[in-house]
Coordinates of C-alpha atoms in Angstrom, one line a residue:
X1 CA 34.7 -12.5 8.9
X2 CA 34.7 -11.3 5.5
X3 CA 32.3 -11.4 2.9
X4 CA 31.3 -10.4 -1.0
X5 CA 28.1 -9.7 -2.1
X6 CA 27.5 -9.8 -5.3
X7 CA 25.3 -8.6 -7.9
X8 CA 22.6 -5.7 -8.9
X9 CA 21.4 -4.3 -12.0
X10 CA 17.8 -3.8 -10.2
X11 CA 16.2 -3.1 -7.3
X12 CA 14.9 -6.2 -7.1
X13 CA 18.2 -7.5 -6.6
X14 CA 19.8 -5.0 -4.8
X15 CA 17.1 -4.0 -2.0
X16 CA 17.7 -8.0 -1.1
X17 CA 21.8 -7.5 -1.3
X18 CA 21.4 -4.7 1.2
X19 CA 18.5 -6.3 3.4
X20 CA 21.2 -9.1 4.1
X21 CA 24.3 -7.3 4.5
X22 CA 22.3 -5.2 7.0
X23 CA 21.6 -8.1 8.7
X24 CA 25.2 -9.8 8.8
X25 CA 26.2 -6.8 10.2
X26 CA 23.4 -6.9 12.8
X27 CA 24.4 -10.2 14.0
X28 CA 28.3 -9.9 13.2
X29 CA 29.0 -6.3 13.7
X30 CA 32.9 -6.7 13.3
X31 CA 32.0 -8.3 9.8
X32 CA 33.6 -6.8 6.7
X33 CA 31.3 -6.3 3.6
X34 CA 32.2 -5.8 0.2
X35 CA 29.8 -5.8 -2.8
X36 CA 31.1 -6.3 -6.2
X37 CA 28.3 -5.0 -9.3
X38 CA 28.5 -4.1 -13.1
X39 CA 30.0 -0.6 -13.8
X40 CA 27.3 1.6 -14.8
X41 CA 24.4 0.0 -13.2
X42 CA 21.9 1.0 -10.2
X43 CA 24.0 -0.5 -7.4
X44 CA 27.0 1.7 -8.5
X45 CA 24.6 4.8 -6.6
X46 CA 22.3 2.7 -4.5
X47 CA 25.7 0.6 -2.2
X48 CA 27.1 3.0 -0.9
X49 CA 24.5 5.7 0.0
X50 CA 23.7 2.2 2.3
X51 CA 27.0 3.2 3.2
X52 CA 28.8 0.2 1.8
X53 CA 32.0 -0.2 -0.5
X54 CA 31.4 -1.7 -4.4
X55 CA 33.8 -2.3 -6.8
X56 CA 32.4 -2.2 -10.4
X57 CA 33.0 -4.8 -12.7
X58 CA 32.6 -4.2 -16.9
X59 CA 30.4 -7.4 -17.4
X60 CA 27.6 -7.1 -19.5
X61 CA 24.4 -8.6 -20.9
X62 CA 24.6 -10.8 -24.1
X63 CA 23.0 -9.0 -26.9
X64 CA 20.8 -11.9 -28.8
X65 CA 19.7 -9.3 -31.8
X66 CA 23.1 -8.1 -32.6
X67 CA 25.1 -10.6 -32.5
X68 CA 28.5 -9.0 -33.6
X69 CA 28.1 -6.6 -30.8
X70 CA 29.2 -10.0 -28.3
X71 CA 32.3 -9.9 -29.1
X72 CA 32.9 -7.1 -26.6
X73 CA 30.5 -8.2 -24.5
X74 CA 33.3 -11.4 -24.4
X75 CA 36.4 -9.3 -24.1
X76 CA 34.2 -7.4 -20.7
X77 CA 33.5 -10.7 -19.8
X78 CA 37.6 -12.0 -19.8
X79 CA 38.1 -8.6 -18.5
X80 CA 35.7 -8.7 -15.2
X81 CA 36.8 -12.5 -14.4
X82 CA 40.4 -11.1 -13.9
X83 CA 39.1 -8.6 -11.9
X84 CA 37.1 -11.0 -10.0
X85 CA 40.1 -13.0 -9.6
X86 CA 42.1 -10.1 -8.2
X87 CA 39.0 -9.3 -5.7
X88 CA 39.3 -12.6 -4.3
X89 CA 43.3 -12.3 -3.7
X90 CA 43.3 -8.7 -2.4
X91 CA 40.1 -9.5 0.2
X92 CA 40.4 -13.0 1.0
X93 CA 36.7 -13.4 1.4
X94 CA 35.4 -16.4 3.6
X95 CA 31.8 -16.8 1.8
X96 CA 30.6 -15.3 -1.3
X97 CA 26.5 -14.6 -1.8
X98 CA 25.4 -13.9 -5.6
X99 CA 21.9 -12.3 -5.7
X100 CA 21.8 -12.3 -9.1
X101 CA 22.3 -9.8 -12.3
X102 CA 25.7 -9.7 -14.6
X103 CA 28.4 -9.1 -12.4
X104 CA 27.9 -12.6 -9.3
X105 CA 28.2 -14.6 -12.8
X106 CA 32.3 -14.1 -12.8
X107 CA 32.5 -13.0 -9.3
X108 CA 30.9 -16.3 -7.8
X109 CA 32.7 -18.2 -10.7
X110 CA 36.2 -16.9 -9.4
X111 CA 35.4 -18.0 -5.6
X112 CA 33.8 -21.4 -6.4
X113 CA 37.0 -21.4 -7.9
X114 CA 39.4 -20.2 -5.2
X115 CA 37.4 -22.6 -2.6
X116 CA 35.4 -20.2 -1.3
X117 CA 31.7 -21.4 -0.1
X118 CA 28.9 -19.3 -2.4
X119 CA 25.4 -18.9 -1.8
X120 CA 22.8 -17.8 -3.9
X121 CA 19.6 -16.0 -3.2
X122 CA 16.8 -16.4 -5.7
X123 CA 14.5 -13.7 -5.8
X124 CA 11.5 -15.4 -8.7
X125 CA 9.6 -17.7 -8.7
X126 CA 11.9 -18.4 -12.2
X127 CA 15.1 -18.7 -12.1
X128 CA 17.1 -16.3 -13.2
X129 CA 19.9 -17.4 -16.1
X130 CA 23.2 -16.3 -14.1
X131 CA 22.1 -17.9 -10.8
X132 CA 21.1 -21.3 -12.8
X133 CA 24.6 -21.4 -14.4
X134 CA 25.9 -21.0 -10.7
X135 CA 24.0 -23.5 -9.2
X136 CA 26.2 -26.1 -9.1
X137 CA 29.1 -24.9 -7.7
X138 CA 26.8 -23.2 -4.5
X139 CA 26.8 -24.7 -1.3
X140 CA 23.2 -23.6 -0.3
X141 CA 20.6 -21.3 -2.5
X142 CA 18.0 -19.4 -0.8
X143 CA 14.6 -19.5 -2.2
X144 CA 11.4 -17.4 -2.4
X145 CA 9.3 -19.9 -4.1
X146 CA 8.2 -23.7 -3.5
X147 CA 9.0 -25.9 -6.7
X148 CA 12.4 -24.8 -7.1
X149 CA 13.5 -28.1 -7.6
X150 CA 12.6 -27.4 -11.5
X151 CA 15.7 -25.3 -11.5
X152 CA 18.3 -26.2 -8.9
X153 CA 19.3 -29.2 -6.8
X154 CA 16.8 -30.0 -4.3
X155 CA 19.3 -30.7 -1.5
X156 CA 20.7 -27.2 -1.7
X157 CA 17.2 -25.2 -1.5
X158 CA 16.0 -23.5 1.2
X159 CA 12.8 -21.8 1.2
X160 CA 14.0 -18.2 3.1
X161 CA 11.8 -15.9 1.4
X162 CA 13.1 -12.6 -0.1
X163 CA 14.5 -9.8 2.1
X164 CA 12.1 -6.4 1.7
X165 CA 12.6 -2.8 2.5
X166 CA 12.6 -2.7 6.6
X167 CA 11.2 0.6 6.1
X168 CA 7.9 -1.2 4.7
X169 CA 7.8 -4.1 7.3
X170 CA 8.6 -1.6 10.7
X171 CA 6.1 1.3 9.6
X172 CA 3.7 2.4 12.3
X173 CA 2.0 4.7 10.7
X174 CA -1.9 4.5 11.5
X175 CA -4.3 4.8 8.4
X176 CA -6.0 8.4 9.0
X177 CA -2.2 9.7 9.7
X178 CA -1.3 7.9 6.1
X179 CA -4.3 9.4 4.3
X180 CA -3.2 12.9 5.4
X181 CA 0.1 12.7 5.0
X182 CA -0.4 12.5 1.3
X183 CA -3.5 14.8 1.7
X184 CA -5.7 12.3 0.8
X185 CA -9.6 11.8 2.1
X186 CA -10.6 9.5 4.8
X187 CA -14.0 8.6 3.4
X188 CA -13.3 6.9 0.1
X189 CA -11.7 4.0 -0.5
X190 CA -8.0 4.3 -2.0
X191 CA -6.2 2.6 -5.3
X192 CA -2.2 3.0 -5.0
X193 CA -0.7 2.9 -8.3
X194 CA 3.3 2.6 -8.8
X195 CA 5.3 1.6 -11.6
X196 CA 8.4 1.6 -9.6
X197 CA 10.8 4.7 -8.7
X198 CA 11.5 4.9 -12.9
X199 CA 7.5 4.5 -13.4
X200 CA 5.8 2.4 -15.7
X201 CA 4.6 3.6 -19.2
X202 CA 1.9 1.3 -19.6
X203 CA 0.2 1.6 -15.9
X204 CA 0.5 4.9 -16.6
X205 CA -1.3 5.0 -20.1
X206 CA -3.9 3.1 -18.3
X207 CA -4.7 6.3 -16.2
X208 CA -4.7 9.2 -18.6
X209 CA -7.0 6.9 -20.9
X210 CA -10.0 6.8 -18.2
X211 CA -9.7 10.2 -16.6
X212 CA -14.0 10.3 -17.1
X213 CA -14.2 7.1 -15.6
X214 CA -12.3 8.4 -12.3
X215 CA -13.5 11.2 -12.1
X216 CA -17.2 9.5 -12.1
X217 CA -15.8 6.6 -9.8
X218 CA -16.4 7.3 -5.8
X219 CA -12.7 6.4 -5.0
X220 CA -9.4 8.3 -5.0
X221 CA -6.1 7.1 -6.6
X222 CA -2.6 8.1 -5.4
X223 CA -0.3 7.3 -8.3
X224 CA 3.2 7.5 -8.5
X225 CA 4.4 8.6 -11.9
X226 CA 8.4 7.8 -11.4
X227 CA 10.8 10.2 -12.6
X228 CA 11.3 9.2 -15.8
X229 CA 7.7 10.4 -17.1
X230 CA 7.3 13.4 -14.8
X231 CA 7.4 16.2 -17.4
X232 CA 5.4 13.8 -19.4
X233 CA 2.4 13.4 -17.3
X234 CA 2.8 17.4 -16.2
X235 CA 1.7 17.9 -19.7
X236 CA -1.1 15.7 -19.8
X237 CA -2.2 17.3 -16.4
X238 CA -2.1 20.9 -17.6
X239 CA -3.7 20.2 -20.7
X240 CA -6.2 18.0 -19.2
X241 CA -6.7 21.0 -16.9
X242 CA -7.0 23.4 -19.5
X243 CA -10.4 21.2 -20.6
X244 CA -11.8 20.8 -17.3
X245 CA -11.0 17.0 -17.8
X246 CA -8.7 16.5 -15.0
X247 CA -10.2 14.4 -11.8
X248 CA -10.1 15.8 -8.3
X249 CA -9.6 12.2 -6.8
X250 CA -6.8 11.8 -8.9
X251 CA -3.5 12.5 -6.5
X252 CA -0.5 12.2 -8.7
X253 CA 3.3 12.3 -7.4
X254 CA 6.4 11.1 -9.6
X255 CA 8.2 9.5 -6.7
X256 CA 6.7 8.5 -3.0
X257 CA 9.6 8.3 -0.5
X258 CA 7.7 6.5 2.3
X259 CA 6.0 3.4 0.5
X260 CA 5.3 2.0 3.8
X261 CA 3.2 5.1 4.5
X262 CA 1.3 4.7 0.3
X263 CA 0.9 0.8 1.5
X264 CA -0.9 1.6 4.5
X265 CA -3.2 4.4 2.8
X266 CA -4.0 2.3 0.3
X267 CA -7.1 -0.6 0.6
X268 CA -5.8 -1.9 -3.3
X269 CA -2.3 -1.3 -5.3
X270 CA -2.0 -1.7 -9.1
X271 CA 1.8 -2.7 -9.3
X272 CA 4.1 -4.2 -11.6
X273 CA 5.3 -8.3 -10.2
X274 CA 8.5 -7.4 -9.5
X275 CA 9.9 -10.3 -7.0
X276 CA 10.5 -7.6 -3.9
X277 CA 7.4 -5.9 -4.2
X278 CA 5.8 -9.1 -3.9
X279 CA 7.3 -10.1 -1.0
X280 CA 6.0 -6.7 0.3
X281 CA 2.7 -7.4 -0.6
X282 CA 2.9 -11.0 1.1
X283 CA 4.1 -9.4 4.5
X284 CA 2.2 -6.7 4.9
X285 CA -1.0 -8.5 3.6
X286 CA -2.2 -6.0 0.7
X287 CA -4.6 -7.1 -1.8
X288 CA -2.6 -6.3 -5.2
X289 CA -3.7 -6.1 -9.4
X290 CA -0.5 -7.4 -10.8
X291 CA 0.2 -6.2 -14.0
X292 CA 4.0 -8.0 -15.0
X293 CA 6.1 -6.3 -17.3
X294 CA 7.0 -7.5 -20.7
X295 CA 10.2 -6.1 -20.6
X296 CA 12.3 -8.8 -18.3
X297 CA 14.5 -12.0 -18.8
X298 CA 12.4 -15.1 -19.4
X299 CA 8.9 -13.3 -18.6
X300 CA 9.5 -14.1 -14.8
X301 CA 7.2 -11.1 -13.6
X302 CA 4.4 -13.2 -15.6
X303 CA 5.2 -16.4 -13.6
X304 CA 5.8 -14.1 -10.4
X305 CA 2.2 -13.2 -10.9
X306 CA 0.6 -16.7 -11.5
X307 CA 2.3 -18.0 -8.4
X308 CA -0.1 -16.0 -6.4
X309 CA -3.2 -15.6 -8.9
X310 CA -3.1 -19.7 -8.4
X311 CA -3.6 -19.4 -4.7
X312 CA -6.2 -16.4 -5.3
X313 CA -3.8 -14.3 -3.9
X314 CA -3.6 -11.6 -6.4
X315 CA -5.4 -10.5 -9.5
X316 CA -3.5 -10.6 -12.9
X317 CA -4.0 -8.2 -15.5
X318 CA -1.7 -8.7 -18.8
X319 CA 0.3 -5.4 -20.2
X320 CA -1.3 -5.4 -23.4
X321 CA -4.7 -5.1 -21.7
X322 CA -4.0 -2.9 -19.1
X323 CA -4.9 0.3 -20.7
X324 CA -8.5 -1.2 -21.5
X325 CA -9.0 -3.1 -18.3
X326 CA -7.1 -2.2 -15.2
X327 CA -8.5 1.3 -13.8
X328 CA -11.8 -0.2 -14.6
X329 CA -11.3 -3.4 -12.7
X330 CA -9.4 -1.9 -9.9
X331 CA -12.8 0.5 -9.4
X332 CA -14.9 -2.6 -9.2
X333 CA -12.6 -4.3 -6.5
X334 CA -12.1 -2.0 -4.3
X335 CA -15.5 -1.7 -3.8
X336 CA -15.8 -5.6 -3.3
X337 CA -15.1 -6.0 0.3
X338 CA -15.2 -9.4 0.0
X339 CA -13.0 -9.9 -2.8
X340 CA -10.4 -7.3 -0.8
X341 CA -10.8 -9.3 2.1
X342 CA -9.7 -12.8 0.2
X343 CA -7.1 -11.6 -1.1
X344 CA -5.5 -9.8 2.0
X345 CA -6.1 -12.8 3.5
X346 CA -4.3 -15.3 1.1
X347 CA -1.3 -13.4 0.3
X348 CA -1.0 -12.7 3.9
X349 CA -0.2 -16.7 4.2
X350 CA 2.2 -16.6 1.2
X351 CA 4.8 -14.7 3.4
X352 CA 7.7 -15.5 4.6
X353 CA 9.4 -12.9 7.7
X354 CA 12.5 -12.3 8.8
X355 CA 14.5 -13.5 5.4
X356 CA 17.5 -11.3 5.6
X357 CA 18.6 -12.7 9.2
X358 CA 17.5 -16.0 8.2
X359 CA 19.7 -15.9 5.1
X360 CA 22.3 -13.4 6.9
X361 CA 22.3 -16.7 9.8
X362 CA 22.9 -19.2 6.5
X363 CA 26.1 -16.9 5.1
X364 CA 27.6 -16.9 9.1
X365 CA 27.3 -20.3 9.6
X366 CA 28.6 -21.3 6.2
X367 CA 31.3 -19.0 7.0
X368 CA 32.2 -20.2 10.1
X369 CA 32.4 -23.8 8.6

């Protein structure tokens, strides 16, 4: 059996792409895999340390503030849906799955075309622009979300939940082992704070402006910088330092290789509403702050977030507040068992296990037709 996945440009989309191919693999071991992403994007790095092949197409992202600078963007376009053409020729693929992001737009357009069964997997709880445009031609689109029906036909939905990090899901790690590991204390109550592996600048504004108040608080934070801000924050540290200003409960780290390790550790994250870290959340039962990022197609981390602040599932703090508000709420709930304990609880029932071999199932089956 062979098979294209298609798609990337985040690690939202690509932590699914990988979940499911994993998963094919699993269940068809003889299977060939080939993913197909946008030159110059994270999947280039991220497919085949999985130890996966990708071939980069040089599709891009319409540019609705410079308008002149389309015009290239439409000769990549013409450019990748040859490619995408010649993919489909050369590897004969019997199913196609698009998980989103520039390049499943002419990869999944070129099958449809050739006859070849797509799927699409959904990660938001809004859709995202490529997969709406590829709706009709898919056989079957796997969804994360109930209401989907606003977006895509209703007889092609299934609700499969989105793939997560096994890494997350399988860790055994026991809480006083979790708490050492990142040479934390086992008497105070823990706030995990990540922006993603890239960081967040406004999660992380949020900390350096209340360094009194943590300091003062009786909890400790373990907060994940990401790379891209680690000289940054080392800065702010030594200078902080240098004042006597910097808190002792304050465990900062610019990238945390074991999240399912930080998840256990931790009895509240602060987090961005990315659609995979959700699903995290949801399996593994965490109470969460979400605070969505501004920066992202259609403000879907914003109706991520709502989705589970409507079942009092989460709490939702908006970016442009979160340097006034967020350390200082997250102080107050942690402290709430109560309000920790709803919250585990009803994200807990918002998840949805086993989504990569449920969808990997959907891709053989649709194959094998």
């Amino acid at each position: 059996m062979k098979v294209i996945v298609s798609g990337g440009g985040t690690g939202g989309h690509i932590f699914p792409a990988i979940s499911i191919a994993n998963a094919i693999k699993e269940q068809q071991p003889k299977a060939e895999i080939l993913f197909v992403g946008a030159e110059g994007r994270m999947e280039m790095q991220r497919v085949p340390a999985a130890g996966y092949k990708i071939i980069g197409l040089p599709v891009q992202g319409f540019n609705r503030k410079q308008l002149l600078k389309n015009i290239s963007v439409l000769w990549n376009l013409w450019k990748s849906k040859r490619m995408a053409r010649g993919i489909v020729r050369e590897f004969k693929p019997d199913v196609a799955v698009g998980v989103g992001g520039y390049a499943s737009g002419p990869m999944l357009d070129e099958c449809s075309a050739a006859g070849i069964p797509c799927i699409i997997q959904e990660q938001n709880s809004y859709a995202g622009v490529t997969n709406k445009l590829l709706a009709k031609k898919a056989r079957k689109i796997c969804v994360a979300y109930e209401g989907m029906e606003r977006f895509f036909p209703a007889e092609k939905i299934l609700l499969t939940g989105n793939p997560v990090r096994q890494n997350i899901v399988d860790s055994t790690i026991s809480r006083d082992d979790a708490l050492t590991a990142f040479g934390l204390r086992k008497d105070l109550k823990t706030i995990l704070i990540v922006g993603g592996s890239l960081g967040a600048r406004t999660l992380n504004t949020s900390v350096l402006n209340h360094l009194q108040e943590i300091a003062q608080s009786n909890v400790q934070i373990l907060w994940q910088t990401g790379k891209y801000y680690k000289e940054q924050i080392a800065q702010a540290k030594k200078q902080a330092q240098a004042e006597g200003k910097w808190p002792e409960n304050l465990h900062e780290t610019d990238f945390i290789a074991d999240m399912g390790a930080a998840y256990t550790a931790a009895d509240l994250v602060i987090s961005r509403a990315g659609a995979s870290s959700i699903s995290e959340f949801c399996l593994i039962g965490k109470p969460v702050i979400l605070v969505p990022s501004p920066n992202v197609a259609e403000d879907h981390q914003t109706k991520n977030a709502m989705a589970l602040v409507s079942r009092q599932a989460a709490i939702y703090v908006k970016d442009a507040e979160a340097p006034d508000r967020v350390i200082k709420e997250a102080i107050t709930a942690v402290n709430n068992d109560e309000l920790l304990n709803t919250l585990g609880t009803n994200i807990k029932k918002l998840a949805l296990p086993d989504s990569a071999n449920i969808i990997a199932d959907i891709v053989i089956r649709t194959a094998k037709k």
